[in-house]
CSV table of C-alpha atoms in Angstrom, one decimal:
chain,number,residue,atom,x,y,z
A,1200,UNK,CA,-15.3,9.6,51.7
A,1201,UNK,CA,-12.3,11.5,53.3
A,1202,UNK,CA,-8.7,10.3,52.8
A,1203,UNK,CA,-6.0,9.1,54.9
A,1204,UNK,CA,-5.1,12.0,57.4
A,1205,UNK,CA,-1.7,12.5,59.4
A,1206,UNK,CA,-0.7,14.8,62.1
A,1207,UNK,CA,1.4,17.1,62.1
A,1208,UNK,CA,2.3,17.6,58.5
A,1209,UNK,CA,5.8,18.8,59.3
A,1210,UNK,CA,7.5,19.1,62.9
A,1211,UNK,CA,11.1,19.9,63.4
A,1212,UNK,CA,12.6,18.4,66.8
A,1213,UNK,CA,15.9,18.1,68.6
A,1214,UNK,CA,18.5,14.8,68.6
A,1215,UNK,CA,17.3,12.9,71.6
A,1216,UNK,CA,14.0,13.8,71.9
A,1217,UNK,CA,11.1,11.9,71.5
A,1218,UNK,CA,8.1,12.5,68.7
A,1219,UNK,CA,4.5,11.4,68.2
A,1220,UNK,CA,3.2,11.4,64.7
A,1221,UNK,CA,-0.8,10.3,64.3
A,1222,UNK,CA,-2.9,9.1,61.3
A,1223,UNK,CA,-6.8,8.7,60.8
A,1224,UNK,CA,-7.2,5.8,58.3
A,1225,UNK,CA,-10.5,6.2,56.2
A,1226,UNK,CA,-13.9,5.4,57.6
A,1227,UNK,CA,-14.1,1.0,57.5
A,1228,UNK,CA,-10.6,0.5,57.1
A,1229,UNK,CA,-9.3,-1.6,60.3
A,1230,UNK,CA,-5.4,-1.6,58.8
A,1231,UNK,CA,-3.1,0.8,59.7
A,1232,UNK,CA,0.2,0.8,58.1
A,1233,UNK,CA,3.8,3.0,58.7
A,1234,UNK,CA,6.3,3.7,56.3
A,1235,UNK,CA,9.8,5.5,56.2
A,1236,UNK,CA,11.1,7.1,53.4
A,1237,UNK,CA,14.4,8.6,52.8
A,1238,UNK,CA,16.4,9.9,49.8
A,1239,UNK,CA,18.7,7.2,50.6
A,1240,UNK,CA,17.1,3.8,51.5
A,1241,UNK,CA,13.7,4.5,49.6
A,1242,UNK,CA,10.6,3.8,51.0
A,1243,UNK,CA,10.7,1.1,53.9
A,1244,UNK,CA,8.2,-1.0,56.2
A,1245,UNK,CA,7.7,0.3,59.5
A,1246,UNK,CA,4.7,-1.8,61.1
A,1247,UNK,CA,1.6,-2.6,60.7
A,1248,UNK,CA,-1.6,-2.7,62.5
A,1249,UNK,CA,-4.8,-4.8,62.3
A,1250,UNK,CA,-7.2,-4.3,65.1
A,1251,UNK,CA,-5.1,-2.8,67.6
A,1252,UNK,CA,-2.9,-5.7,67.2
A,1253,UNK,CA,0.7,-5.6,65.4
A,1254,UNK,CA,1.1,-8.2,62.8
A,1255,UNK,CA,4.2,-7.1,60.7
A,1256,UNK,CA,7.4,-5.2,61.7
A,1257,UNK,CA,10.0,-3.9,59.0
A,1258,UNK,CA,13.7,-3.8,60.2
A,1259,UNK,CA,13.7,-0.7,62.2
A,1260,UNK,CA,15.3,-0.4,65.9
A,1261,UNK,CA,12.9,-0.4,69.1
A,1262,UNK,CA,13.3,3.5,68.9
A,1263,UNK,CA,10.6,3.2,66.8
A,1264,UNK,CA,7.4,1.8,68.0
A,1265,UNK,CA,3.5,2.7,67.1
A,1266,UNK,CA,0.2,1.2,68.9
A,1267,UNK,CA,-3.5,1.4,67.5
A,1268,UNK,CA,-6.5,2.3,68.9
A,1269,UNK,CA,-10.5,0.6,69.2
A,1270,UNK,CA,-11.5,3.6,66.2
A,1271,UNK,CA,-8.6,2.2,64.2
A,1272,UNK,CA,-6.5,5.2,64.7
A,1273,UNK,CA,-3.3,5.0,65.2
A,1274,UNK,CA,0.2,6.7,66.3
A,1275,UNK,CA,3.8,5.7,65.8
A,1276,UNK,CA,6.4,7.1,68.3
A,1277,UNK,CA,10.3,7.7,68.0
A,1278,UNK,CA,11.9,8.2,70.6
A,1279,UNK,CA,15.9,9.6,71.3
A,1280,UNK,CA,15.7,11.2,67.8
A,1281,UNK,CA,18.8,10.9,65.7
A,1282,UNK,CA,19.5,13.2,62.8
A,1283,UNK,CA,19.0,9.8,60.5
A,1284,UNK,CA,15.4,10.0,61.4
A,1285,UNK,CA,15.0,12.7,59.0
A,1286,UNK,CA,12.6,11.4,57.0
A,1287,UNK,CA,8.8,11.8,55.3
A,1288,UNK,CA,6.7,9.1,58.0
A,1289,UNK,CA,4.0,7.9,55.4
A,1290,UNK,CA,0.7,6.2,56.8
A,1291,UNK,CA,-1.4,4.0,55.6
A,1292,UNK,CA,-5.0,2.4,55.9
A,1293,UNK,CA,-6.9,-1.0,53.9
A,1294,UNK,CA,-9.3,-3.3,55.0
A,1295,UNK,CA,-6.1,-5.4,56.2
A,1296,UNK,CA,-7.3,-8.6,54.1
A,1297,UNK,CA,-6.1,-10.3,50.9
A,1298,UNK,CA,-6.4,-8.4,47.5
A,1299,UNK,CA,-7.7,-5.1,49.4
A,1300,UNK,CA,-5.2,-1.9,48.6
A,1301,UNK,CA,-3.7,0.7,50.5
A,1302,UNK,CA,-4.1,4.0,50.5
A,1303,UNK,CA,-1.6,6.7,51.6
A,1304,UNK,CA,-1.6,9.8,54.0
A,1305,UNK,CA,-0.1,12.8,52.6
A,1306,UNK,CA,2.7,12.1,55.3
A,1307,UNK,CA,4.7,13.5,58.1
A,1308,UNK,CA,8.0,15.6,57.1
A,1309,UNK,CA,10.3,15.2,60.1
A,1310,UNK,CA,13.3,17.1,60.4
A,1311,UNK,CA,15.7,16.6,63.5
A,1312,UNK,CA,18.3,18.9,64.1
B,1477,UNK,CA,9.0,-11.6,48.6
B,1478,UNK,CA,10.0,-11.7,45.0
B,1479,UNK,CA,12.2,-9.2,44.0
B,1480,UNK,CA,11.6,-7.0,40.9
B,1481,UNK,CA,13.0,-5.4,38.0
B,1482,UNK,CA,12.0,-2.2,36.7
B,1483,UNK,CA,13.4,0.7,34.2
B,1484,UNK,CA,15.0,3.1,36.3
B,1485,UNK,CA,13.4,5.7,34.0
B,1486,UNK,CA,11.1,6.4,30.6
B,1487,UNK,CA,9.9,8.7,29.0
B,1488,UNK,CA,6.7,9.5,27.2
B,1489,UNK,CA,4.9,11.8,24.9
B,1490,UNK,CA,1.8,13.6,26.1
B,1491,UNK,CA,-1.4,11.4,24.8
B,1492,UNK,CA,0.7,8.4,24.0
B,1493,UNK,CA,0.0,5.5,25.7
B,1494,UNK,CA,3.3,4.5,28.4
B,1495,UNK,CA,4.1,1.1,28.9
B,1496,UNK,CA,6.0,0.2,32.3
B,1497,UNK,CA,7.4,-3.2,32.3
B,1498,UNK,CA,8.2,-4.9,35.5
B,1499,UNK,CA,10.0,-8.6,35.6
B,1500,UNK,CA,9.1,-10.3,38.9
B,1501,UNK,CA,10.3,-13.9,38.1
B,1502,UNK,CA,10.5,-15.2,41.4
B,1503,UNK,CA,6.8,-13.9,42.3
B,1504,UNK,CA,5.2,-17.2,44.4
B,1505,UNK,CA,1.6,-18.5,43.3
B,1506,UNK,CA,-0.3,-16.1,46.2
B,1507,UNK,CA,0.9,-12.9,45.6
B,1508,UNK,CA,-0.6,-10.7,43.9
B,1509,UNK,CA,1.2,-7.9,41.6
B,1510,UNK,CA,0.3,-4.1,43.1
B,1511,UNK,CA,1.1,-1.2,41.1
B,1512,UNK,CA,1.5,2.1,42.7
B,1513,UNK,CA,2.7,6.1,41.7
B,1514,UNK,CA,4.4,8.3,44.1
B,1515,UNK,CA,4.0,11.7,42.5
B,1516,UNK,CA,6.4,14.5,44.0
B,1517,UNK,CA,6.4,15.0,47.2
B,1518,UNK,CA,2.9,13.2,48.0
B,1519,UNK,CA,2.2,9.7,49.2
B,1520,UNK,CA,1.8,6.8,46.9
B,1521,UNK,CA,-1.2,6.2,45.4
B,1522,UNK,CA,-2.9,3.2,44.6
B,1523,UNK,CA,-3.4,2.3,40.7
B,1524,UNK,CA,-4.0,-1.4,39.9
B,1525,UNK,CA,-3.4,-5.2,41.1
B,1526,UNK,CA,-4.2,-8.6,39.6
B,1527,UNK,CA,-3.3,-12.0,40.6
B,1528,UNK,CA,-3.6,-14.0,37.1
B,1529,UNK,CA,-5.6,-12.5,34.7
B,1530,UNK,CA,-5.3,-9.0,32.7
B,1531,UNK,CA,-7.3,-5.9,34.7
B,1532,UNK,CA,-8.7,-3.2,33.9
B,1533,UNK,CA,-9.9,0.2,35.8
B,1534,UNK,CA,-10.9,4.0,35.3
B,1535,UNK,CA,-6.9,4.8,35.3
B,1536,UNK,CA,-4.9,1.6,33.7
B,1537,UNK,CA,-4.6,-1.8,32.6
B,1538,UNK,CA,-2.6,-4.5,34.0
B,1539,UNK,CA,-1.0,-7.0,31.8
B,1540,UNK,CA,0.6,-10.1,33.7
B,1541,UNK,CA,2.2,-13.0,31.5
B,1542,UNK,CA,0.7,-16.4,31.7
B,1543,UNK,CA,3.2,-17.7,33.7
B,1544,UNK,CA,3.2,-14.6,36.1
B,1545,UNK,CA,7.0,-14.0,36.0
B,1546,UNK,CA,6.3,-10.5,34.3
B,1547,UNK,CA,3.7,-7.5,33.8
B,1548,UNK,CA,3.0,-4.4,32.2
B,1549,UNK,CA,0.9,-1.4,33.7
B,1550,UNK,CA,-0.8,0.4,30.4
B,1551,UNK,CA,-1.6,4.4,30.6
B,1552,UNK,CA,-3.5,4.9,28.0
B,1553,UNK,CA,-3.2,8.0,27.1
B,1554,UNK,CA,-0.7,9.7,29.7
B,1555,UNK,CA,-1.2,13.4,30.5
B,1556,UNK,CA,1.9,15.6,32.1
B,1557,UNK,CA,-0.3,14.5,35.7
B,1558,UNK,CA,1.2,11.0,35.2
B,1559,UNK,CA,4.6,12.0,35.7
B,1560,UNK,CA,5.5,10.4,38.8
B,1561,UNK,CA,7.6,7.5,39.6
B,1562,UNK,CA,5.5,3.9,39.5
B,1563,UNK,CA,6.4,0.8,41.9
B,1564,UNK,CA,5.8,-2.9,41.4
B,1565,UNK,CA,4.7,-4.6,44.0
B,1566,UNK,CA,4.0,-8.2,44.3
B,1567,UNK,CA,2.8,-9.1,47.8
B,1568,UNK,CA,0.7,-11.9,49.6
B,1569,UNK,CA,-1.4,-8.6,51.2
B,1570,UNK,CA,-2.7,-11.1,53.5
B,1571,UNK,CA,-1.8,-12.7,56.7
B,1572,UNK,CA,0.9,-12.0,58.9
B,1573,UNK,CA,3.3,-11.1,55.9
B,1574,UNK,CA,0.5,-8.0,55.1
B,1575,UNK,CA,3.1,-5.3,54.1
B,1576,UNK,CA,4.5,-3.4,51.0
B,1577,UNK,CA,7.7,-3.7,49.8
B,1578,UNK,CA,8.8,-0.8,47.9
B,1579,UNK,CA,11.9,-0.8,45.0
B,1580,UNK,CA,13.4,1.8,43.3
B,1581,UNK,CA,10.5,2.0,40.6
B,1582,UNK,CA,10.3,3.6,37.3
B,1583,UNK,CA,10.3,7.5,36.8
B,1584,UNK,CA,8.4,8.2,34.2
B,1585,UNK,CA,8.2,11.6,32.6
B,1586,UNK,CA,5.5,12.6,30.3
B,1587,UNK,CA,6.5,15.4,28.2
B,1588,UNK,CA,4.5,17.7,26.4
């Protein structure tokens, strides 16, 4: 069964532009998940996605925003990068329901200069 | 969520088995204890969860106390692969709440 996929694996961009990052969950698996980590504050909650439909948002500002598609796919976007956003965007994908785990994309590195 | 405690680091000999303790005494009666590795520079991978009882798969065991407030993931018999830092996790994993909370974890090296 192939693994969690996310696209691109590294992208460099410019303060105040905007980026697209995308992630294929594996085959069955109708929760999408988004995580942020840093050197600094760790690994942190982005959103989540069940069905196209958000049902959990970490503490992030509306810069940051992601959406889900009927084939489960799914893409986060930020826009007006700031050089904070430097970070490794980690996906996720599970069968979204109780006692089910997650398993992880090999990630995103973002750089903004 | 509760909040947990975990070594900020151990160590371990090749083929020893490693013990990683994690104290999560505020942990509410539906959440379940996750354990996860993050090994350099990849994403986390998935190694074991229970709820009540002890559990067992092809890469650890899972010991949680009786009265849930603590656990210990067992690696048999750790190999210089299992270097990587390991997360605690308990969660609901249900619901609108479905989401991982990640701590600092435990580095643990294995050394040769």
């Amino acid at each position: 069964k192939a693994g969690v996929t996310q696209t691109p694996r590294y992208l460099i961009k410019t303060r105040g532009q905007q980026v697209t990052l995308s992630c294929s969950p594996i085959s069955g698996h109708r929760s999408v998940s988004w995580y942020q980590q840093t050197p600094g504050q760790g690994l942190q909650f982005l959103f989540e996605y069940f069905s196209e439909t958000q049902r959990n948002k970490g503490n992030f500002p509306g810069r940051f925003s992601g959406r889900q598609f009927s084939n489960s796919r799914s893409e986060m976007n930020v826009s007006t990068l700031e050089l904070g956003d430097s970070a490794l965007y980690l996906c996720a994908s599970s069968r979204g329901q109780v006692g089910y785990e997650q398993y992880f994309g090999p990630g995103t590195r973002l750089t903004v200069t | 969520d509760a909040k947990t405690t975990q070594p900020t680091s151990m160590d371990c000999a090749e083929g020893r088995a490693a013990n990683l303790p994690c104290n999560h005494s505020t942990i509410s009666g539906n959440e379940y204890v996750y354990w996860y590795r993050q090994i350099h520079s990849q994403g986390p991978q998935y190694i074991i969860h229970g709820l009540k009882n002890n559990e067992t798969n092809e890469m650890a065991s899972l010991i949680i106390t009786e009265d849930r407030k603590s656990s210990t993931l067992i690696l048999p018999h750790a190999t210089l692969r299992d270097t990587a830092v390991y997360y605690c996790i308990p969660t609901n994993s249900g619901g609108s709440n479905y989401k991982l909370t990640f701590g600092k974890g435990t580095l643990l090296t294995v050394n040769p």
